[in-house]
Coordinates of C-alpha atoms in Angstrom, one line a residue:
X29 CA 178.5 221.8 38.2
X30 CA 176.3 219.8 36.3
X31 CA 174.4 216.7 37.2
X32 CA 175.3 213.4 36.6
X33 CA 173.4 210.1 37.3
X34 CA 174.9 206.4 37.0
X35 CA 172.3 203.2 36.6
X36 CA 173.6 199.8 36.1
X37 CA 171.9 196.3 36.8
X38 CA 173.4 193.2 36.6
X39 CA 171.9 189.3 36.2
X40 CA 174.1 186.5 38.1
X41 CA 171.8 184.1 38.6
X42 CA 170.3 183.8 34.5
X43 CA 170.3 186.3 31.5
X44 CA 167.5 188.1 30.2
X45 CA 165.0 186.4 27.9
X46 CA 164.8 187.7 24.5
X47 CA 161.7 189.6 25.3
X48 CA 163.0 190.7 29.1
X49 CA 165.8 192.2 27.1
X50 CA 163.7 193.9 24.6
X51 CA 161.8 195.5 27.5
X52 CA 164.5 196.9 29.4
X53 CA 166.0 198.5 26.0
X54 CA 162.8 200.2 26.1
X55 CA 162.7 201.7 29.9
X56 CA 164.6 204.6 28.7
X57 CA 166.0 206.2 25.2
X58 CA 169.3 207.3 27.2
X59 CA 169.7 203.6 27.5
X60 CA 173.5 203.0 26.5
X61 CA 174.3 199.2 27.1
X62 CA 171.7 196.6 27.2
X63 CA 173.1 192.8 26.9
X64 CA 171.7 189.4 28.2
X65 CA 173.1 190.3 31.4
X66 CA 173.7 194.1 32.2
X67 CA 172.3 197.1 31.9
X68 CA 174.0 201.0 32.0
X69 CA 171.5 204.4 31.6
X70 CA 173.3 207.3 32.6
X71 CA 171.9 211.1 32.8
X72 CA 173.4 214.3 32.4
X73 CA 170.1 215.8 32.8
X74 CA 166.7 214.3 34.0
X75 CA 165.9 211.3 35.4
X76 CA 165.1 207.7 35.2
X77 CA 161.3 207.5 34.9
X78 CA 161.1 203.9 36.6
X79 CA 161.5 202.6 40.2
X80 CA 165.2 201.2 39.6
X81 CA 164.2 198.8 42.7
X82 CA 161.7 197.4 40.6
X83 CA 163.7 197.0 37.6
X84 CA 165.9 195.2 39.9
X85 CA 162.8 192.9 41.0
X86 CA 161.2 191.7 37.6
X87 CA 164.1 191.6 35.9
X88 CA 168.0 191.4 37.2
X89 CA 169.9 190.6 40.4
X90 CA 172.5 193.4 41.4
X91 CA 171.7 197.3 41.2
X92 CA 174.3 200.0 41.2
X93 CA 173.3 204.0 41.2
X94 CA 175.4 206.8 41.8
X95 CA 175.2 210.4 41.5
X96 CA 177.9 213.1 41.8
X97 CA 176.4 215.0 44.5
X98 CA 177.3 212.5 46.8
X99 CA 173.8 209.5 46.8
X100 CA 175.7 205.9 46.4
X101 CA 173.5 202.5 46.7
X102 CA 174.1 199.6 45.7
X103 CA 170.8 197.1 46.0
X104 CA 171.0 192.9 45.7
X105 CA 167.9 190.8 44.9
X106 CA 167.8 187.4 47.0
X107 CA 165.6 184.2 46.5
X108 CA 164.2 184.0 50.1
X109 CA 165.1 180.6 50.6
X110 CA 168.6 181.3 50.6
X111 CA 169.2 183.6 53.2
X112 CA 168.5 184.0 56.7
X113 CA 166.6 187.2 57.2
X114 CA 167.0 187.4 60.8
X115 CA 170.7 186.7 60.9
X116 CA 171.2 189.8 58.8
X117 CA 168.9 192.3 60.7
X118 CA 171.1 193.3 63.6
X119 CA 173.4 194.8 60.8
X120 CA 170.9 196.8 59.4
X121 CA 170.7 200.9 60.0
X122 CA 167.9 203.0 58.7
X123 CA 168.5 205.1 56.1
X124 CA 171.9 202.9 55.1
X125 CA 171.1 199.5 55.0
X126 CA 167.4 197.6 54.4
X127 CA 166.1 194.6 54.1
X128 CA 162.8 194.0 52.4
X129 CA 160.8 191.1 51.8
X130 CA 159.2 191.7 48.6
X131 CA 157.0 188.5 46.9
X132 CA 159.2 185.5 46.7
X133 CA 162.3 187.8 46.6
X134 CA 164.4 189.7 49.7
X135 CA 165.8 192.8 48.8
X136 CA 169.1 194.3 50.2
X137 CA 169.7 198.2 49.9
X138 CA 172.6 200.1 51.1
X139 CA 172.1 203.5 50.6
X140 CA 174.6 206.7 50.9
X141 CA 173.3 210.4 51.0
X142 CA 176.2 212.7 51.0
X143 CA 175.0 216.0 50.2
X144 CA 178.5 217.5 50.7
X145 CA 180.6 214.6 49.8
X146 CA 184.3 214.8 50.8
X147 CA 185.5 212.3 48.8
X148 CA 187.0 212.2 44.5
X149 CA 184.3 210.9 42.2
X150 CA 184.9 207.6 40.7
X151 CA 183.2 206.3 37.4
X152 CA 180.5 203.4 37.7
X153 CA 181.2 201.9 35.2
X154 CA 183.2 198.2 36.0
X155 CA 182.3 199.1 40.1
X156 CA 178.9 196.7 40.3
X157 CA 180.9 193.7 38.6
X158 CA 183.9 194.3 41.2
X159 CA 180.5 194.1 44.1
X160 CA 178.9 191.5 42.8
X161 CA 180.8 188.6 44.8
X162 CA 179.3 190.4 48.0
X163 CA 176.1 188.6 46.9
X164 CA 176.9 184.7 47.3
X165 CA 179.3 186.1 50.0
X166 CA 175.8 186.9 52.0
X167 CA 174.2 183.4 51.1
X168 CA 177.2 182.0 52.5
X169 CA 176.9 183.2 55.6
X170 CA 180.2 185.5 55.2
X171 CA 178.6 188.5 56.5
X172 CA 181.6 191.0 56.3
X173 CA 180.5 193.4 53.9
X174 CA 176.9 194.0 56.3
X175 CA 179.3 194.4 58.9
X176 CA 181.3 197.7 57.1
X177 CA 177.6 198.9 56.3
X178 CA 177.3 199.4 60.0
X179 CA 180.7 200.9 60.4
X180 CA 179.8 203.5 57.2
X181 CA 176.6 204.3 58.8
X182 CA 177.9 205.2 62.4
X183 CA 180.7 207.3 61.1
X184 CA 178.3 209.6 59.3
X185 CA 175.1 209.9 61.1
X186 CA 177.1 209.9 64.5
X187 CA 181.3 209.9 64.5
X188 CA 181.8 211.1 68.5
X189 CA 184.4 209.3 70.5
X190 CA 181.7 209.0 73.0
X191 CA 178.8 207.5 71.0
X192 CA 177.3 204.2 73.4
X193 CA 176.1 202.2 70.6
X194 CA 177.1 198.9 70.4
X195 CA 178.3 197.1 67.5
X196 CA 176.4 193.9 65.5
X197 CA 177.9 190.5 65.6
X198 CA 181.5 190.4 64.9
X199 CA 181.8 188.6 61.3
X200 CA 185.3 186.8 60.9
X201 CA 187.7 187.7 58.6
X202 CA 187.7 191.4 58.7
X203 CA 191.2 191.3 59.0
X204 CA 191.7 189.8 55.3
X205 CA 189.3 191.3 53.6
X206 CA 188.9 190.2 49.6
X207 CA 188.8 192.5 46.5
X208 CA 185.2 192.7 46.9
X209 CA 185.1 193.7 50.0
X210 CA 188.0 196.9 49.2
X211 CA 185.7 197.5 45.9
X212 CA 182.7 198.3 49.0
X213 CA 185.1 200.0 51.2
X214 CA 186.3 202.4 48.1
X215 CA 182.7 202.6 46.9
X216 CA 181.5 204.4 50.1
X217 CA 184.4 205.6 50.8
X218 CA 185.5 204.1 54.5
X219 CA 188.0 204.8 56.9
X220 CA 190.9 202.6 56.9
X221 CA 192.1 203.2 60.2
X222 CA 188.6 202.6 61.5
X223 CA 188.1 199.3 59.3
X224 CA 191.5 197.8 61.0
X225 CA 190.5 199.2 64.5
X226 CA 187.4 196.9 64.4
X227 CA 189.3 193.8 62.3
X228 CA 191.0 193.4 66.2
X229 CA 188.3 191.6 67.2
X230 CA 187.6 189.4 64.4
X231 CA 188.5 186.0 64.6
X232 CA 190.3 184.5 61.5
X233 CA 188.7 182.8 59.1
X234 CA 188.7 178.8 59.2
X235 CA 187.7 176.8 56.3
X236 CA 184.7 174.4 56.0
X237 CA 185.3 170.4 55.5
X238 CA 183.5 169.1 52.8
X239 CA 183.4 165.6 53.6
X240 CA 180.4 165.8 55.7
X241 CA 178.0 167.0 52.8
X242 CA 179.2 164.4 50.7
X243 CA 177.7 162.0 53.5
X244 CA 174.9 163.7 54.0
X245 CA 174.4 163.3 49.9
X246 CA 173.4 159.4 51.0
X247 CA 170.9 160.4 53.4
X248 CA 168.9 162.6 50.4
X249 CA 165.3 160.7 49.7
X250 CA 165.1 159.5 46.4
X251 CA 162.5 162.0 45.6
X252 CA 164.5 165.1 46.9
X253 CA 167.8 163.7 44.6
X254 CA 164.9 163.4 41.6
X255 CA 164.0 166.7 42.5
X256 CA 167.7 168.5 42.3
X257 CA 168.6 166.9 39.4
X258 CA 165.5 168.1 37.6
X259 CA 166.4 171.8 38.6
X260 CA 169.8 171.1 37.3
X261 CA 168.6 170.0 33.7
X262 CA 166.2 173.0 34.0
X263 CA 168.9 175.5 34.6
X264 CA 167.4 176.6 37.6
X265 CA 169.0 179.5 39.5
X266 CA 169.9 178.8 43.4
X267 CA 170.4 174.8 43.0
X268 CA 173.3 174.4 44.0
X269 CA 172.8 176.6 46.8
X270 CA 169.4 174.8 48.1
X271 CA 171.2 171.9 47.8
X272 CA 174.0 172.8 49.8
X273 CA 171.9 174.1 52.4
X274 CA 169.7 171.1 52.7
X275 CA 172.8 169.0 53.2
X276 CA 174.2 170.8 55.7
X277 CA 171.0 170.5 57.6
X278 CA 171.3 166.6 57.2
X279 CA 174.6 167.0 58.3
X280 CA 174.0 168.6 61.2
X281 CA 176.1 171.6 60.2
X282 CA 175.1 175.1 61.9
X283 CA 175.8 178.3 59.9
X284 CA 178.6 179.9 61.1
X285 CA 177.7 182.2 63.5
X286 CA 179.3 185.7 63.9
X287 CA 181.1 187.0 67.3
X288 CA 179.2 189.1 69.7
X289 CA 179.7 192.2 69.4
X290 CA 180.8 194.2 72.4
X291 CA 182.5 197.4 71.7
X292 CA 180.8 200.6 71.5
X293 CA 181.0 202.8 68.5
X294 CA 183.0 205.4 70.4
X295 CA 185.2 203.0 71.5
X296 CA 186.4 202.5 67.5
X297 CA 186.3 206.1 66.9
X298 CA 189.2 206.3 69.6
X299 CA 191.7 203.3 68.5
X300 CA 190.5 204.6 64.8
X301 CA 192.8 208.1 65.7
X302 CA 195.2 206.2 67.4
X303 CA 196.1 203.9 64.6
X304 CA 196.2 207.2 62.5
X305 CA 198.4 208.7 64.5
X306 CA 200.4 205.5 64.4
X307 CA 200.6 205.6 60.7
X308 CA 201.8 209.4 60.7
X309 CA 204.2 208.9 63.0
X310 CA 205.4 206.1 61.1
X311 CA 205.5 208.2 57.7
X312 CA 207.4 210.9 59.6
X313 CA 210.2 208.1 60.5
X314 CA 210.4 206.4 57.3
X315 CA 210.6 210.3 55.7
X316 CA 213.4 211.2 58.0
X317 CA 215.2 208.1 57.2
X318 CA 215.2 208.3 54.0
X319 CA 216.5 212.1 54.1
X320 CA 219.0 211.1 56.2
X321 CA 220.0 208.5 54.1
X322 CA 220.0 210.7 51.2
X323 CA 222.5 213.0 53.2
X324 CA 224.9 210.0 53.8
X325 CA 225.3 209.3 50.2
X326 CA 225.2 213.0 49.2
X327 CA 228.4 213.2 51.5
X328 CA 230.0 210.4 50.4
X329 CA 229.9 212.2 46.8
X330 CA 231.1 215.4 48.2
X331 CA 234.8 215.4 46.5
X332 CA 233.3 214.4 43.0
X333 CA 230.3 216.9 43.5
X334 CA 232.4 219.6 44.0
X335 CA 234.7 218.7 40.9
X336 CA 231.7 218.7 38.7
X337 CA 230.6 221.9 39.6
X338 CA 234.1 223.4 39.1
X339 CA 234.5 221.8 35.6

């Protein structure tokens, strides 16, 4: 079979200056989209001859590879004023998901090597716009998507009904999980049945007041308001998250913070089966149903049947 390797980087926060743009057209001559905002290099032989993760750095905010022997990551450059590193450490799992202080930016890599994947290939291109809403998701606070990480990593590097370790803070939510958050599951390829058996123990999703950062706005200095509004006019990336942030200090608001997690891996592995067995079973029913239902009409049609085939 032969190789092939999929690129893509996206901006969200700003495009690409004229001359940014010009550069990245000129990283590679297999370069097959360049715009203000996005970037596709595929190979069918060779390689990229530049550190994708530093493409990612000078230049755009979202990074999607893929190969088809099995390596998926999918990388997200943060501001690091608006996230909270140590919030989203106890989700992190070497060799799956990293997080990297680099300069003024944090960097977020989850990383997949399958060297005999099990699973259909799917084409790259479209998949990093369907990921991108992960990104604000995580400067929110909505930490769902770190939390699958964990569950992808622990199924491969160790998927025994016995294994002891215990699992990161509980995000809410994983029981309604958005479009992104399916594009993620499908991207590295999770486990349904292991997905629902940990949404049991994730609370439901409650939605934030806003009336308390609108009376926080009163309590900004004159300076600090100065200050926003001159990033606003400057079309600077992250205001409106700063902003938000700030007045949710003034308001006393605490981020929301993620269940304890108590279950052990193995634990998951074993409701996992059972809510696959649950769902066979259930096919099985639903299957003989319908074939008995299909008998009771064929039966009721026996007379005119039998005349057809005659005639």
């Amino acid at each position: 079979m032969s190789e092939y390797q999929y690129y893509e980087w996206q901006t969200i926060d700003r495009p690409l200056s004229p001359s940014e743009k010009e550069a990245v057209s000129g990283l590679s001559s297999h370069m097959e989209t360049v715009t203000s905002t996005q970037a596709i290099v595929t190979y069918s032989w060779g390689d990229f001859k530049h550190d994708p993760r530093q493409v990612l750095l000078q230049y755009f905010d979202a990074h999607l590879y893929m190969a088809n022997w099995g390596t998926r990551r999918l990388l997200f450059r943060f501001p690091k004023s608006v996230i909270d590193p140590q919030a989203i450490r106890p989700y992190c799992r070497e060799d799956f998901l990293s997080l990297d202080l680099k300069g003024t930016y944090y960097l977020l890599e989850f990383s997949l090597d399958d060297e005999e994947p099990d699973y259909e290939w799917l084409e790259g291109e479209g998949m990093l716009g369907k990921l991108t809403p992960i990104r604000e998701q995580i400067m929110q606070g909505d930490y769902r998507a770190l939390y699958l990480s964990w569950l992808k990593a622990v199924s491969v590097e160790d998927p025994e009904e016995d294994n002891p370790e215990t699992e990161p803070p509980i995000p809410a939510g994983l029981g309604k999980l958005n479009s992104s958050h399916q594009a993620f599951i499908e991207f590295f390829e999770l486990d349904e049945h292991l997905v629902k058996a940990a949404a049991k123990a994730s609370p439901k999703l409650q939605s934030a007041s806003i009336a308390p950062l609108e009376k926080a706005l009163t309590q900004l200095s004159r300076e600090e308001c100065e200050n926003f509004l001159h990033q606003v006019l400057n079309n600077e990336s992250q205001v409106r998250m700063v902003l938000q942030k700030r007045l949710e200090q003034l308001a006393g608001i605490k981020p929301a913070s993620a269940g304890q997690g108590q279950r052990q891996a193995g634990n998951l592995f074993k409701e996992a089966e059972r809510l696959e067995q649950e769902a066979l079973r259930q096919q099985k029913a639903e299957a003989e149903q319908k074939r008995i239902q299909e008998l009771i009409a064929l039966a009721g049609r026996e007379e005119a049947t039998w005349h057809g085939l005659i005639a």
